[in-house]
mmCIF file with all atom_site columns, C-alpha atoms in Angstrom:
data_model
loop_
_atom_site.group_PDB
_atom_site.id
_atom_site.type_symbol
_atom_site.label_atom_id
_atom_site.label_alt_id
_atom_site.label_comp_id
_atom_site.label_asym_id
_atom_site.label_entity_id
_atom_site.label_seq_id
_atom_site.pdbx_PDB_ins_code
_atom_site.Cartn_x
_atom_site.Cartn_y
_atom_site.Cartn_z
_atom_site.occupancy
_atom_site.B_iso_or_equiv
_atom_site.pdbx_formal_charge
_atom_site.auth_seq_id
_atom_site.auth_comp_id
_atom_site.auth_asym_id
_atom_site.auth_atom_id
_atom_site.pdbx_PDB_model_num
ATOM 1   C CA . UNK W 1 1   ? 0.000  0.000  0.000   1.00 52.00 ? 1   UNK W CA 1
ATOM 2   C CA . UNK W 1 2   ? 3.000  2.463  0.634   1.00 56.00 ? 2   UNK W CA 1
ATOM 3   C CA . UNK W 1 3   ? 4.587  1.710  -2.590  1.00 57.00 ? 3   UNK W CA 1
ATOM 4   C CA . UNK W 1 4   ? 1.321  2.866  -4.592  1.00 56.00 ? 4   UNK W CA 1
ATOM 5   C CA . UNK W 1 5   ? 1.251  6.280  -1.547  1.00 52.00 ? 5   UNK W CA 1
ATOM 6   C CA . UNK W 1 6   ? 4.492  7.077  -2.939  1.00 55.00 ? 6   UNK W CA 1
ATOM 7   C CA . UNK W 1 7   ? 3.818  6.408  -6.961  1.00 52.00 ? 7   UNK W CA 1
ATOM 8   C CA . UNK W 1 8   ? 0.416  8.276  -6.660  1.00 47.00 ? 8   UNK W CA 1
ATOM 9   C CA . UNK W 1 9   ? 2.540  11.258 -5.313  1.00 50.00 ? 9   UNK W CA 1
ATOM 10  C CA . UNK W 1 10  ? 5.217  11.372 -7.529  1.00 48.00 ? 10  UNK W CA 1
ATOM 11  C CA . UNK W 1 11  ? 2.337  11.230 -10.372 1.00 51.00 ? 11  UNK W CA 1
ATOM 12  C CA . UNK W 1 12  ? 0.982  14.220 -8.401  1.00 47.00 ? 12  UNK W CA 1
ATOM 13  C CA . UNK W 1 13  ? 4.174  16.158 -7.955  1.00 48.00 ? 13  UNK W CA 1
ATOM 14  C CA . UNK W 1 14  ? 5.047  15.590 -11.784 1.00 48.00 ? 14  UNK W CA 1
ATOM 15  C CA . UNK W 1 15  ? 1.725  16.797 -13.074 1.00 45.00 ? 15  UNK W CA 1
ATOM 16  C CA . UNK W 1 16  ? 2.107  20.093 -10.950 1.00 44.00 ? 16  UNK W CA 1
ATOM 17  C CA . UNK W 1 17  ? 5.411  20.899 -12.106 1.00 44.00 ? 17  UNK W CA 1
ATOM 18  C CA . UNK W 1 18  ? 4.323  19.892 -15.790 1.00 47.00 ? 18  UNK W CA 1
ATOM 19  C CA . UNK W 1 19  ? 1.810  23.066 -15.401 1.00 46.00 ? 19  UNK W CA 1
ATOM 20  C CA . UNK W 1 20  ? 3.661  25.452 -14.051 1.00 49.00 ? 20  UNK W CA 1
ATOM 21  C CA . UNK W 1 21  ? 4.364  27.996 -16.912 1.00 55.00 ? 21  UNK W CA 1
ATOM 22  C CA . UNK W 1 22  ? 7.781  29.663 -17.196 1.00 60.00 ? 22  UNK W CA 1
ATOM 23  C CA . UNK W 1 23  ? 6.975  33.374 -17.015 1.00 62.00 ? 23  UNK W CA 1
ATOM 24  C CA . UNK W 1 24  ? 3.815  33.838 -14.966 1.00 64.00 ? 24  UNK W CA 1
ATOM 25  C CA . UNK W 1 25  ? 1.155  34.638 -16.536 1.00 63.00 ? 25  UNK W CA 1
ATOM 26  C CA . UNK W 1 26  ? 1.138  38.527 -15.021 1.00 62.00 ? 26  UNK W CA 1
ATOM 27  C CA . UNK W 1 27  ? 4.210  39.356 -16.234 1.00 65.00 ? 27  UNK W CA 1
ATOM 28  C CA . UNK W 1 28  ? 3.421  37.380 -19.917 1.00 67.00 ? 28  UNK W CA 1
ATOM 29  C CA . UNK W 1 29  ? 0.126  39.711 -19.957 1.00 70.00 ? 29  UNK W CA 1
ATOM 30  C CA . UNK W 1 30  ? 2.308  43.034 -19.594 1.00 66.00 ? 30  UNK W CA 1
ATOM 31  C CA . UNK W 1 31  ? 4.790  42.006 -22.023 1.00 72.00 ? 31  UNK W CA 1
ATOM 32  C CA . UNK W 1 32  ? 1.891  41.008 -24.486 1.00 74.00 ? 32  UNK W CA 1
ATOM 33  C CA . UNK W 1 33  ? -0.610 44.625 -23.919 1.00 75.00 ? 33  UNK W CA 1
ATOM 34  C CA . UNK W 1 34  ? 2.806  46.947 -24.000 1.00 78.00 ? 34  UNK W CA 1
ATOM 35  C CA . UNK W 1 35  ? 3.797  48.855 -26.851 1.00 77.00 ? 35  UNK W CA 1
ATOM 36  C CA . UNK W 1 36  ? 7.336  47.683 -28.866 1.00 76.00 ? 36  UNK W CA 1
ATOM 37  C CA . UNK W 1 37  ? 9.227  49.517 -27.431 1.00 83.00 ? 37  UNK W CA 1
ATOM 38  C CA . UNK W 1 38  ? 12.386 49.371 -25.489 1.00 89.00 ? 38  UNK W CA 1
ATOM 39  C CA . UNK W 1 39  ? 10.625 48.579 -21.723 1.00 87.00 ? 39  UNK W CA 1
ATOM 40  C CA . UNK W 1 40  ? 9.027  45.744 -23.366 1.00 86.00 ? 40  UNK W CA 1
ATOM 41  C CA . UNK W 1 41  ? 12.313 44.282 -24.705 1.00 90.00 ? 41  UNK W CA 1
ATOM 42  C CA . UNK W 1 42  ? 13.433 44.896 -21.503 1.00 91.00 ? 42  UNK W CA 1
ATOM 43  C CA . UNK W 1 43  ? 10.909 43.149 -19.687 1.00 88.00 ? 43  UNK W CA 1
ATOM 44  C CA . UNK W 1 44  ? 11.425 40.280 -21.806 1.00 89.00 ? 44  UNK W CA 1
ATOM 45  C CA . UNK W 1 45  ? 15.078 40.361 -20.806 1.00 92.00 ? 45  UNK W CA 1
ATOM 46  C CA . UNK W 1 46  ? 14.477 40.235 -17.637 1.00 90.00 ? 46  UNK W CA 1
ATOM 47  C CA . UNK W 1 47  ? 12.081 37.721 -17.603 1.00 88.00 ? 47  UNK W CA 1
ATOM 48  C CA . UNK W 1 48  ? 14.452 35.006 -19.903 1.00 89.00 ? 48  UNK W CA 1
ATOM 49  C CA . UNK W 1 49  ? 18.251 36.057 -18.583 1.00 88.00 ? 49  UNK W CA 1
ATOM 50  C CA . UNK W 1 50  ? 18.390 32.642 -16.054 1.00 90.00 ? 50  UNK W CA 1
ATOM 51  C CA . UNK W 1 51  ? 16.402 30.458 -18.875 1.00 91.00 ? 51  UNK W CA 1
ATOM 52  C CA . UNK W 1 52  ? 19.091 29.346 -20.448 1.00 91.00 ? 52  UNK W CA 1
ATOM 53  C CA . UNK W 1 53  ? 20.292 27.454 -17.336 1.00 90.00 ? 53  UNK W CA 1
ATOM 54  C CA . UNK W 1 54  ? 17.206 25.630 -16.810 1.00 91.00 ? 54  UNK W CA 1
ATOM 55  C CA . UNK W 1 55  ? 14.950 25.641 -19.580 1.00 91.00 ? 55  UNK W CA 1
ATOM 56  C CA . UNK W 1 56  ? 17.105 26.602 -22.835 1.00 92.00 ? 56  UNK W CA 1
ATOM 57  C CA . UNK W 1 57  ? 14.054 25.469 -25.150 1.00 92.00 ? 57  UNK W CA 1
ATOM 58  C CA . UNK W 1 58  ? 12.004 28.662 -24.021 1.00 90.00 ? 58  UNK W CA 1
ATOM 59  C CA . UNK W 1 59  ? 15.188 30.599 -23.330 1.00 93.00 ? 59  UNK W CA 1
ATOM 60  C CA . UNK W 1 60  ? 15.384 29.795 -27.619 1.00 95.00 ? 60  UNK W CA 1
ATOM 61  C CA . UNK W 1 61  ? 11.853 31.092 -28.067 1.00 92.00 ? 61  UNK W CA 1
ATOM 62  C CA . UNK W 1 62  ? 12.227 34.196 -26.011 1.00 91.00 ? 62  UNK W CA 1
ATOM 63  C CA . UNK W 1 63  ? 15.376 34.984 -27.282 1.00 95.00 ? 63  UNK W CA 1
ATOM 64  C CA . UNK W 1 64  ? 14.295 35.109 -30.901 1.00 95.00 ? 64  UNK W CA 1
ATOM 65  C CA . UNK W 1 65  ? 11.282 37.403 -29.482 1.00 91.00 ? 65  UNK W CA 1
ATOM 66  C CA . UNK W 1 66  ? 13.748 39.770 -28.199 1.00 94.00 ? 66  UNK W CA 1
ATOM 67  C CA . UNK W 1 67  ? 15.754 39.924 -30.961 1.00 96.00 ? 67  UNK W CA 1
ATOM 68  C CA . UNK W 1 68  ? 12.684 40.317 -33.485 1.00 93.00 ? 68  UNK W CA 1
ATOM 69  C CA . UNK W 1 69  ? 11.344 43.346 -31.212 1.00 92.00 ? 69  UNK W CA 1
ATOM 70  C CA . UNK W 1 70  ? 14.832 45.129 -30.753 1.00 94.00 ? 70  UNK W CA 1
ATOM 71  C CA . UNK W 1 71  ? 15.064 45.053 -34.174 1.00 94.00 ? 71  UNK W CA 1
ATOM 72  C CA . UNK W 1 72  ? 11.885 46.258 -35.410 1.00 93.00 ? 72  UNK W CA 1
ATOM 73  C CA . UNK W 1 73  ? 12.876 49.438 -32.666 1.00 94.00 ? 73  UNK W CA 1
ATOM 74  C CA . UNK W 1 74  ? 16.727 49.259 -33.744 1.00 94.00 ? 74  UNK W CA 1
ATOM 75  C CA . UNK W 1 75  ? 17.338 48.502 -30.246 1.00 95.00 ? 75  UNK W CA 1
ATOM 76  C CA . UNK W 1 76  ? 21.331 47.219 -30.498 1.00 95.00 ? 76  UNK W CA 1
ATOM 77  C CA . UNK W 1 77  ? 21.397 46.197 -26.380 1.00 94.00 ? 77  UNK W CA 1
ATOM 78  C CA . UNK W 1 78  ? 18.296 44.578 -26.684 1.00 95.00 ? 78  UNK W CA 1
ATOM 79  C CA . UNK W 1 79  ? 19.566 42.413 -29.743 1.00 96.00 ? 79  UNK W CA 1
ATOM 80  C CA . UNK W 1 80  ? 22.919 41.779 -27.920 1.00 96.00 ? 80  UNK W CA 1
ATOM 81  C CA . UNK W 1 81  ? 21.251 40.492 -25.159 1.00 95.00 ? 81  UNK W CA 1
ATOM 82  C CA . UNK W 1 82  ? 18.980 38.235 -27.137 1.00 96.00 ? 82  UNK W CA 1
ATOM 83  C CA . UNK W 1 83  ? 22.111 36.586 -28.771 1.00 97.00 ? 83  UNK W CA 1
ATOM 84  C CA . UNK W 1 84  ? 23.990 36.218 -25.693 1.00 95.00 ? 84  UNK W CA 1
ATOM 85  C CA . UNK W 1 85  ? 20.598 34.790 -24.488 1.00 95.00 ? 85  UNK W CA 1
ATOM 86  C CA . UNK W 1 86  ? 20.828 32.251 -27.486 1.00 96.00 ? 86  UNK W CA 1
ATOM 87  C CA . UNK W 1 87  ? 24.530 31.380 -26.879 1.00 95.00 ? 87  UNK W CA 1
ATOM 88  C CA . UNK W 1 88  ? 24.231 30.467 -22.986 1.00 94.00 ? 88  UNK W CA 1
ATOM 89  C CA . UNK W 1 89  ? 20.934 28.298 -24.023 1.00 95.00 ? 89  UNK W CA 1
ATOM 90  C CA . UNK W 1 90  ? 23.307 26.886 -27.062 1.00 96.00 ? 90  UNK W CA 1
ATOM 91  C CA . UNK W 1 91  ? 26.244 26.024 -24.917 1.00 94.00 ? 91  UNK W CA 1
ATOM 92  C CA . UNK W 1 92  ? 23.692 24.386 -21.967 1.00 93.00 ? 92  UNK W CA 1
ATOM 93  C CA . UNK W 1 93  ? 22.297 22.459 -25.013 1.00 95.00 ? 93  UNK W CA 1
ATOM 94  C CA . UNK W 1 94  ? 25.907 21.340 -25.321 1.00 94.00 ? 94  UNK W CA 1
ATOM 95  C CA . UNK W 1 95  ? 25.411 22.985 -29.290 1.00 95.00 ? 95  UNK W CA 1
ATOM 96  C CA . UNK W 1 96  ? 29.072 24.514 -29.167 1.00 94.00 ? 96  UNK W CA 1
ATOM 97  C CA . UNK W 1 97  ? 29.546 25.552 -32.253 1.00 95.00 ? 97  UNK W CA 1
ATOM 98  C CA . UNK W 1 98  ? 25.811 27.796 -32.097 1.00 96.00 ? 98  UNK W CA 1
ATOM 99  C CA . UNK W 1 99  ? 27.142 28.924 -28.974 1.00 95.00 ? 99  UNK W CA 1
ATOM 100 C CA . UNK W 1 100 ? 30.090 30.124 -30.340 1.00 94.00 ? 100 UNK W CA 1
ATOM 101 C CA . UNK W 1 101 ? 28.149 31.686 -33.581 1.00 96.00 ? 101 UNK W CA 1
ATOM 102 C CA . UNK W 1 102 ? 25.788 33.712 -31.453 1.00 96.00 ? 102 UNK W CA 1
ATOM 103 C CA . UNK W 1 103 ? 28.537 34.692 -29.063 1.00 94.00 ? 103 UNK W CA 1
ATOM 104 C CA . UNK W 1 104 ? 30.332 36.235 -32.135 1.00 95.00 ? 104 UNK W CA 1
ATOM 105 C CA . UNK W 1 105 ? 27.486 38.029 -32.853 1.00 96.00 ? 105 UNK W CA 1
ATOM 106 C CA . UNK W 1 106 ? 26.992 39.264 -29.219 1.00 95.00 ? 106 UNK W CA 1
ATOM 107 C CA . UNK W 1 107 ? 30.698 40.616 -29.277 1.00 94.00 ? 107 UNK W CA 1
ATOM 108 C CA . UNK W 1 108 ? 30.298 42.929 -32.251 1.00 95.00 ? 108 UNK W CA 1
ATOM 109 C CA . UNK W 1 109 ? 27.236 44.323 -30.829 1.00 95.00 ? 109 UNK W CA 1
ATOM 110 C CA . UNK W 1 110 ? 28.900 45.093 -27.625 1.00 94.00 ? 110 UNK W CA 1
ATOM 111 C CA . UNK W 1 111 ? 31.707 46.502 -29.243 1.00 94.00 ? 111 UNK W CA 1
ATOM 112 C CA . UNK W 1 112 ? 29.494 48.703 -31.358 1.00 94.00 ? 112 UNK W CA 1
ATOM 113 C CA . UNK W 1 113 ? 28.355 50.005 -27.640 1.00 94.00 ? 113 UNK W CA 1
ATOM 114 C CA . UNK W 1 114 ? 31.346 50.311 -26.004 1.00 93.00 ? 114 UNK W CA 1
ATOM 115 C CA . UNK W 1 115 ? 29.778 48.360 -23.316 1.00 92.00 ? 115 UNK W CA 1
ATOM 116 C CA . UNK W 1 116 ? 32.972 46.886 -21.664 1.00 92.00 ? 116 UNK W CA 1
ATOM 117 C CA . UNK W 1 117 ? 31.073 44.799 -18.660 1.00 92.00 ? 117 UNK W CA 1
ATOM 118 C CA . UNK W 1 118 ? 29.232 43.003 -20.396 1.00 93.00 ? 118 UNK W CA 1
ATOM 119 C CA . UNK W 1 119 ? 32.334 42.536 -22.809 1.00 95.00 ? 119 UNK W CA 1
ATOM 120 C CA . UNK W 1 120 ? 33.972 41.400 -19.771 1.00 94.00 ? 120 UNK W CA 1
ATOM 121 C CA . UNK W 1 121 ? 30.581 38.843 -19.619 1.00 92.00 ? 121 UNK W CA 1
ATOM 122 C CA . UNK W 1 122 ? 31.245 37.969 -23.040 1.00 93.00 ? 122 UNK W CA 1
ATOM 123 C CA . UNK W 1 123 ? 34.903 36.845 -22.774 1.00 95.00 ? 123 UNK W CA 1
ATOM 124 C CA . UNK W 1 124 ? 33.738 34.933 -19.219 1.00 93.00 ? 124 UNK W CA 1
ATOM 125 C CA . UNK W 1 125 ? 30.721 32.968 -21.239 1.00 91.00 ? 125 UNK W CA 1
ATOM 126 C CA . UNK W 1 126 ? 33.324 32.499 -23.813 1.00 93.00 ? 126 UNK W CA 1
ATOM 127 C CA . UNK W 1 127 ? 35.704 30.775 -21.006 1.00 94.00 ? 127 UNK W CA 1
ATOM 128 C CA . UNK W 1 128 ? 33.217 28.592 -20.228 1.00 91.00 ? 128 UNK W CA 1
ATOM 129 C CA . UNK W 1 129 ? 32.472 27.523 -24.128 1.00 92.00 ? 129 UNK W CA 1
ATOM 130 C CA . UNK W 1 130 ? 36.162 26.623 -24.142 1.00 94.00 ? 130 UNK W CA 1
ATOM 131 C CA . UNK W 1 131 ? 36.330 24.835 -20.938 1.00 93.00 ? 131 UNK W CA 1
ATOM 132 C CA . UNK W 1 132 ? 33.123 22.373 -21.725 1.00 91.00 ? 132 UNK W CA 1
ATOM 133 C CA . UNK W 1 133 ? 35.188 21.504 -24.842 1.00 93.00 ? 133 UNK W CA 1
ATOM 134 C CA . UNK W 1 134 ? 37.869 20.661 -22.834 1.00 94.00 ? 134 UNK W CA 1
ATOM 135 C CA . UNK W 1 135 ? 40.353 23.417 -24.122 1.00 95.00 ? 135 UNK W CA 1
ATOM 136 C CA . UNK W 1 136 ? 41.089 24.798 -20.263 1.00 96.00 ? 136 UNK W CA 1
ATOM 137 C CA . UNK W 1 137 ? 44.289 27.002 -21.516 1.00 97.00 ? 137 UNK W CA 1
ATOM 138 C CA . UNK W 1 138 ? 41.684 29.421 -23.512 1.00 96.00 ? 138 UNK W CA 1
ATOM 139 C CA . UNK W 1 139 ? 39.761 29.065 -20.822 1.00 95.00 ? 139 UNK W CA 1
ATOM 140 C CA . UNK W 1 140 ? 42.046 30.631 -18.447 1.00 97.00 ? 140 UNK W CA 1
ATOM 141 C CA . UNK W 1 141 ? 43.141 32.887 -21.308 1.00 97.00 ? 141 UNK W CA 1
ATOM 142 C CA . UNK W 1 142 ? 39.433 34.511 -21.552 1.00 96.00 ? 142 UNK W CA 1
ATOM 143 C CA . UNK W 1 143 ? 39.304 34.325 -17.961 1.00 95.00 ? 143 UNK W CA 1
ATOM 144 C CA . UNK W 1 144 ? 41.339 36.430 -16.810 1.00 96.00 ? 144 UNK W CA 1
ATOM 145 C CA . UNK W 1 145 ? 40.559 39.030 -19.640 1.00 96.00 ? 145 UNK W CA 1
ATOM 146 C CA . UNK W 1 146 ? 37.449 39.231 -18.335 1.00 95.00 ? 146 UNK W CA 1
ATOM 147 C CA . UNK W 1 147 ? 38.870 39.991 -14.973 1.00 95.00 ? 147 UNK W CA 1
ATOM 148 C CA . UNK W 1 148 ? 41.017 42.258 -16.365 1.00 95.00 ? 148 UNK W CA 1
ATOM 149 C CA . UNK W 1 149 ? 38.279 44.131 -17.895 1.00 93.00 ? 149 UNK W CA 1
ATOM 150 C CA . UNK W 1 150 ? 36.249 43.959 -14.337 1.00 92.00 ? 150 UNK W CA 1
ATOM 151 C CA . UNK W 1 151 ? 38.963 45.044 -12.387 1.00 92.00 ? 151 UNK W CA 1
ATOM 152 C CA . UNK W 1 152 ? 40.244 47.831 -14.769 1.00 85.00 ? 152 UNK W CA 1
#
């Protein structure tokens, strides 16, 4: 009788995380009724920056939708973020050389914008590309540019 407790519960607890929606539905209705513009590529942002490390399928899908909406604004932060979005969900997919492309793209964008911190975030993502393919010396190369970049 215990073993079918514990089944019946683990059925339960399955089903309830199985309908749990990634971005609650409050903040999906904002992002949906607000204008494109730059606070709702923001918003999106915000909402998808961690997805990548736990559910890179919707990560995917909300990256593209940030990307799409920066560029029907000409938003360039919004599209770098969407591709650096794209590369962390690529490299958690273990799809290297994706990660890599969108990475690439991500630099030149952040170059564009002078925006050396996230640079710095670039080079770090890009140590961790290099280390999951088991190349540790560029690893420790982009490292400690990034920390050089940080700390400068």
């Amino acid at each position: 009788m215990e073993k079918y407790g514990i089944m019946v519960s683990m059925i339960v607890f399955a089903l309830t995380l199985q309908g749990q929606s990634i971005i609650s539905d409050s903040l999906r209705d904002a992002i949906r009724n607000s204008p494109d513009d730059s606070s709702k590529v923001k918003k999106l942002i915000n909402a998808s920056l961690y997805l990548p490390y736990s559910n890179s399928d919707s990560a995917l899908f909300y990256a593209d939708s940030i990307i799409r909406f920066s560029g029907k604004i000409d938003f360039s932060f919004g599209t770098s973020y969407g591709y650096g979005i794209k590369a962390a969900a690529y490299a958690t997919q273990g799809d290297f050389a994706r990660a890599l492309y969108f990475n690439n793209l991500n630099r030149r964008l952040l170059e564009e914008l002078n925006d050396q911190l996230r640079i710095a975030g670039w080079h770090a993502e890009l140590a961790n590309i290099f280390s999951e393919l088991g190349d540790h010396r560029e690893a420790l190369i982009q490292s400690s540019i990034a920390l050089q970049l940080v700390y400068s």
